[in-house]
Amino acid sequence: MKHRPRLRSESITDRGFIFRVFLTGVLTAGVSFAAFLYVLRTDSFEMARASAFSVLVFAELLRSFGVRSETKPIWQVNFFSNRNLVLVVALSLAFQLVSQHTGFLGALLKTPPIPWRDGFVLLALGAIPLLVLEAIKALRPLLLHNLVRKVVEMLPTRLDPNAIFPLNPTSSPVPESGTTFTDSIGSPR
């Protein structure tokens, strides 16, 4: 509510938005698929599928904290500014962890029991997309500053404010050959 509304002529999506959506999808799919492949090598197909699904659920729940601000990382936004979000995410995380250990929910969801230790490892894997996206948000100002600095350094010459607004309006801002710039504006040597 602190920002002005978007103009009707403005697009809802821009390149930055499309890049963030693509990166989020790649990161989330990547950690889910990595969990699936790892568990498949050491356990059954059902356990690998349940592990990949858990990572996907954890990643999406945790990522909901990151989308509260497009410019500020989560540690710069008051964690409890949206208490309903915190409550829903906490209950959903608890439900996901408990569903992996309750016979009734496991049978209903057709998931094998995942050991508690593995469940917390899957939760940590689900945090990777959020951490990467938030690190990008935090580093964005630094990256933009460095980009601007490099562009300025690539300019052929640096502009001198005296060349644009000379101190002596009757003299030419361009020095005559063989003289220095301060000679042409009438400054003492």
Short mmCIF file of C-alpha atoms in Angstrom, two decimals:
data_model
loop_
_atom_site.label_atom_id
_atom_site.label_comp_id
_atom_site.label_asym_id
_atom_site.label_seq_id
_atom_site.Cartn_x
_atom_site.Cartn_y
_atom_site.Cartn_z
CA MET A 1 0.00 0.00 0.00
CA LYS A 2 3.04 2.26 0.25
CA HIS A 3 3.65 2.10 -3.51
CA ARG A 4 1.59 3.79 -6.19
CA PRO A 5 -0.75 1.52 -8.16
CA ARG A 6 0.46 0.10 -11.43
CA LEU A 7 -0.72 1.95 -14.53
CA ARG A 8 -3.13 0.06 -16.77
CA SER A 9 -0.63 0.32 -19.60
CA GLU A 10 2.13 -1.31 -17.48
CA SER A 11 2.64 -5.02 -17.81
CA ILE A 12 2.16 -7.20 -14.74
CA THR A 13 5.17 -9.21 -15.76
CA ASP A 14 8.58 -7.89 -16.70
CA ARG A 15 11.89 -9.58 -17.39
CA GLY A 16 12.84 -9.54 -13.71
CA PHE A 17 9.60 -11.22 -12.72
CA ILE A 18 9.92 -13.89 -15.42
CA PHE A 19 13.54 -14.53 -14.38
CA ARG A 20 12.51 -14.93 -10.71
CA VAL A 21 9.69 -17.32 -11.62
CA PHE A 22 12.03 -19.37 -13.82
CA LEU A 23 14.80 -19.43 -11.19
CA THR A 24 12.33 -20.37 -8.45
CA GLY A 25 11.00 -23.24 -10.57
CA VAL A 26 14.48 -24.50 -11.42
CA LEU A 27 15.65 -24.34 -7.80
CA THR A 28 12.53 -26.00 -6.39
CA ALA A 29 12.46 -28.71 -9.04
CA GLY A 30 16.21 -29.19 -8.68
CA VAL A 31 16.18 -29.84 -4.93
CA SER A 32 13.08 -32.05 -5.21
CA PHE A 33 14.63 -34.08 -8.01
CA ALA A 34 17.95 -34.32 -6.16
CA ALA A 35 16.15 -35.66 -3.08
CA PHE A 36 14.25 -38.13 -5.26
CA LEU A 37 17.42 -39.44 -6.93
CA TYR A 38 19.37 -39.67 -3.68
CA VAL A 39 16.63 -41.57 -1.83
CA LEU A 40 15.99 -43.78 -4.86
CA ARG A 41 19.61 -44.95 -4.73
CA THR A 42 19.32 -45.89 -1.06
CA ASP A 43 15.63 -46.83 -0.64
CA SER A 44 12.42 -47.71 -2.48
CA PHE A 45 10.61 -45.79 -5.21
CA GLU A 46 7.76 -44.98 -2.82
CA MET A 47 10.17 -43.49 -0.27
CA ALA A 48 11.91 -41.46 -3.00
CA ARG A 49 8.56 -40.13 -4.24
CA ALA A 50 7.44 -39.22 -0.71
CA SER A 51 10.79 -37.50 -0.04
CA ALA A 52 10.61 -35.46 -3.24
CA PHE A 53 7.05 -34.42 -2.45
CA SER A 54 8.05 -33.40 1.08
CA VAL A 55 10.89 -31.25 -0.22
CA LEU A 56 8.49 -29.63 -2.69
CA VAL A 57 5.97 -28.87 0.07
CA PHE A 58 8.67 -27.50 2.40
CA ALA A 59 10.17 -25.34 -0.37
CA GLU A 60 6.82 -23.78 -1.26
CA LEU A 61 5.85 -23.14 2.36
CA LEU A 62 9.17 -21.52 3.21
CA ARG A 63 9.22 -19.52 -0.01
CA SER A 64 5.99 -17.85 1.04
CA PHE A 65 8.06 -15.80 3.50
CA GLY A 66 10.30 -14.55 0.70
CA VAL A 67 7.54 -13.25 -1.54
CA ARG A 68 6.35 -10.73 1.03
CA SER A 69 8.82 -8.22 -0.41
CA GLU A 70 10.35 -8.01 -3.88
CA THR A 71 13.29 -5.91 -2.71
CA LYS A 72 13.98 -6.71 0.96
CA PRO A 73 15.36 -10.07 2.09
CA ILE A 74 13.39 -11.90 4.79
CA TRP A 75 15.74 -10.81 7.57
CA GLN A 76 14.89 -7.16 6.82
CA VAL A 77 11.12 -7.75 7.00
CA ASN A 78 9.47 -8.19 10.39
CA PHE A 79 8.90 -11.95 10.65
CA PHE A 80 5.64 -11.50 12.58
CA SER A 81 4.26 -8.67 10.45
CA ASN A 82 1.89 -11.24 8.94
CA ARG A 83 0.96 -13.48 11.87
CA ASN A 84 -1.61 -15.40 9.82
CA LEU A 85 1.09 -16.43 7.36
CA VAL A 86 3.37 -17.57 10.18
CA LEU A 87 0.52 -19.58 11.72
CA VAL A 88 -0.52 -21.22 8.44
CA VAL A 89 3.06 -22.11 7.50
CA ALA A 90 3.81 -23.51 10.97
CA LEU A 91 0.66 -25.64 10.96
CA SER A 92 1.32 -26.83 7.41
CA LEU A 93 4.93 -27.76 8.24
CA ALA A 94 3.76 -29.62 11.33
CA PHE A 95 1.05 -31.41 9.35
CA GLN A 96 3.58 -32.43 6.69
CA LEU A 97 6.01 -33.81 9.29
CA VAL A 98 3.28 -35.57 11.31
CA SER A 99 1.63 -37.04 8.21
CA GLN A 100 4.84 -38.91 7.53
CA HIS A 101 4.52 -40.71 10.89
CA THR A 102 0.81 -41.22 11.43
CA GLY A 103 -0.55 -44.53 10.19
CA PHE A 104 -3.96 -43.12 9.24
CA LEU A 105 -2.60 -40.13 7.31
CA GLY A 106 0.15 -42.25 5.74
CA ALA A 107 -2.43 -44.76 4.49
CA LEU A 108 -4.72 -41.96 3.27
CA LEU A 109 -1.88 -40.17 1.44
CA LYS A 110 -0.20 -43.46 0.45
CA THR A 111 3.16 -42.39 1.84
CA PRO A 112 5.66 -44.53 3.71
CA PRO A 113 6.88 -43.32 7.11
CA ILE A 114 9.95 -41.07 6.81
CA PRO A 115 12.28 -41.08 9.84
CA TRP A 116 12.24 -37.81 11.81
CA ARG A 117 15.91 -37.14 11.10
CA ASP A 118 15.32 -37.55 7.37
CA GLY A 119 12.27 -35.31 7.60
CA PHE A 120 14.38 -32.49 9.01
CA VAL A 121 17.03 -33.05 6.32
CA LEU A 122 14.27 -32.75 3.72
CA LEU A 123 13.11 -29.53 5.43
CA ALA A 124 16.66 -28.15 5.13
CA LEU A 125 16.72 -29.10 1.44
CA GLY A 126 13.41 -27.31 0.99
CA ALA A 127 14.99 -24.15 2.43
CA ILE A 128 17.63 -23.98 -0.34
CA PRO A 129 15.45 -22.19 -2.94
CA LEU A 130 14.42 -19.58 -0.36
CA LEU A 131 18.02 -19.01 0.74
CA VAL A 132 19.29 -18.61 -2.83
CA LEU A 133 16.49 -16.23 -3.82
CA GLU A 134 16.97 -14.15 -0.67
CA ALA A 135 20.74 -14.00 -1.21
CA ILE A 136 20.08 -12.65 -4.71
CA LYS A 137 17.75 -10.02 -3.24
CA ALA A 138 20.36 -9.02 -0.68
CA LEU A 139 23.17 -8.83 -3.26
CA ARG A 140 21.11 -7.03 -5.93
CA PRO A 141 22.04 -3.49 -4.76
CA LEU A 142 25.73 -4.45 -4.67
CA LEU A 143 25.51 -6.01 -8.12
CA LEU A 144 23.74 -2.94 -9.53
CA HIS A 145 26.29 -0.62 -7.92
CA ASN A 146 29.17 -2.58 -9.46
CA LEU A 147 27.44 -2.58 -12.86
CA VAL A 148 26.96 1.20 -12.77
CA ARG A 149 30.57 1.67 -11.65
CA LYS A 150 31.86 -0.46 -14.54
CA VAL A 151 29.74 1.46 -17.06
CA VAL A 152 31.09 4.76 -15.75
CA GLU A 153 34.65 3.42 -15.94
CA MET A 154 34.07 2.41 -19.56
CA LEU A 155 33.23 5.99 -20.56
CA PRO A 156 36.08 7.47 -22.63
CA THR A 157 36.65 10.43 -20.31
CA ARG A 158 35.26 11.58 -17.05
CA LEU A 159 33.20 14.71 -17.19
CA ASP A 160 34.49 17.68 -15.30
CA PRO A 161 31.72 19.90 -13.96
CA ASN A 162 33.86 22.92 -14.88
CA ALA A 163 33.84 21.79 -18.50
CA ILE A 164 30.05 21.90 -18.52
CA PHE A 165 29.66 25.04 -16.39
CA PRO A 166 32.87 27.09 -16.75
CA LEU A 167 33.84 29.42 -13.94
CA ASN A 168 34.63 32.23 -16.40
CA PRO A 169 31.68 32.44 -18.83
CA THR A 170 33.66 34.47 -21.38
CA SER A 171 36.34 31.83 -21.84
CA SER A 172 35.95 28.69 -23.91
CA PRO A 173 35.40 25.44 -22.00
CA VAL A 174 37.75 23.70 -24.42
CA PRO A 175 41.41 24.49 -23.71
CA GLU A 176 43.63 25.73 -26.53
CA SER A 177 46.34 23.33 -27.58
CA GLY A 178 49.36 23.45 -25.32
CA THR A 179 47.41 24.81 -22.33
CA THR A 180 45.83 23.04 -19.41
CA PHE A 181 42.17 23.17 -18.59
CA THR A 182 42.72 25.53 -15.66
CA ASP A 183 44.67 27.88 -17.98
CA SER A 184 41.67 28.20 -20.29
CA ILE A 185 39.25 29.18 -17.53
CA GLY A 186 41.53 31.83 -16.13
CA SER A 187 42.53 30.17 -12.87
CA PRO A 188 45.97 31.03 -11.55
CA ARG A 189 48.68 28.42 -11.95
#
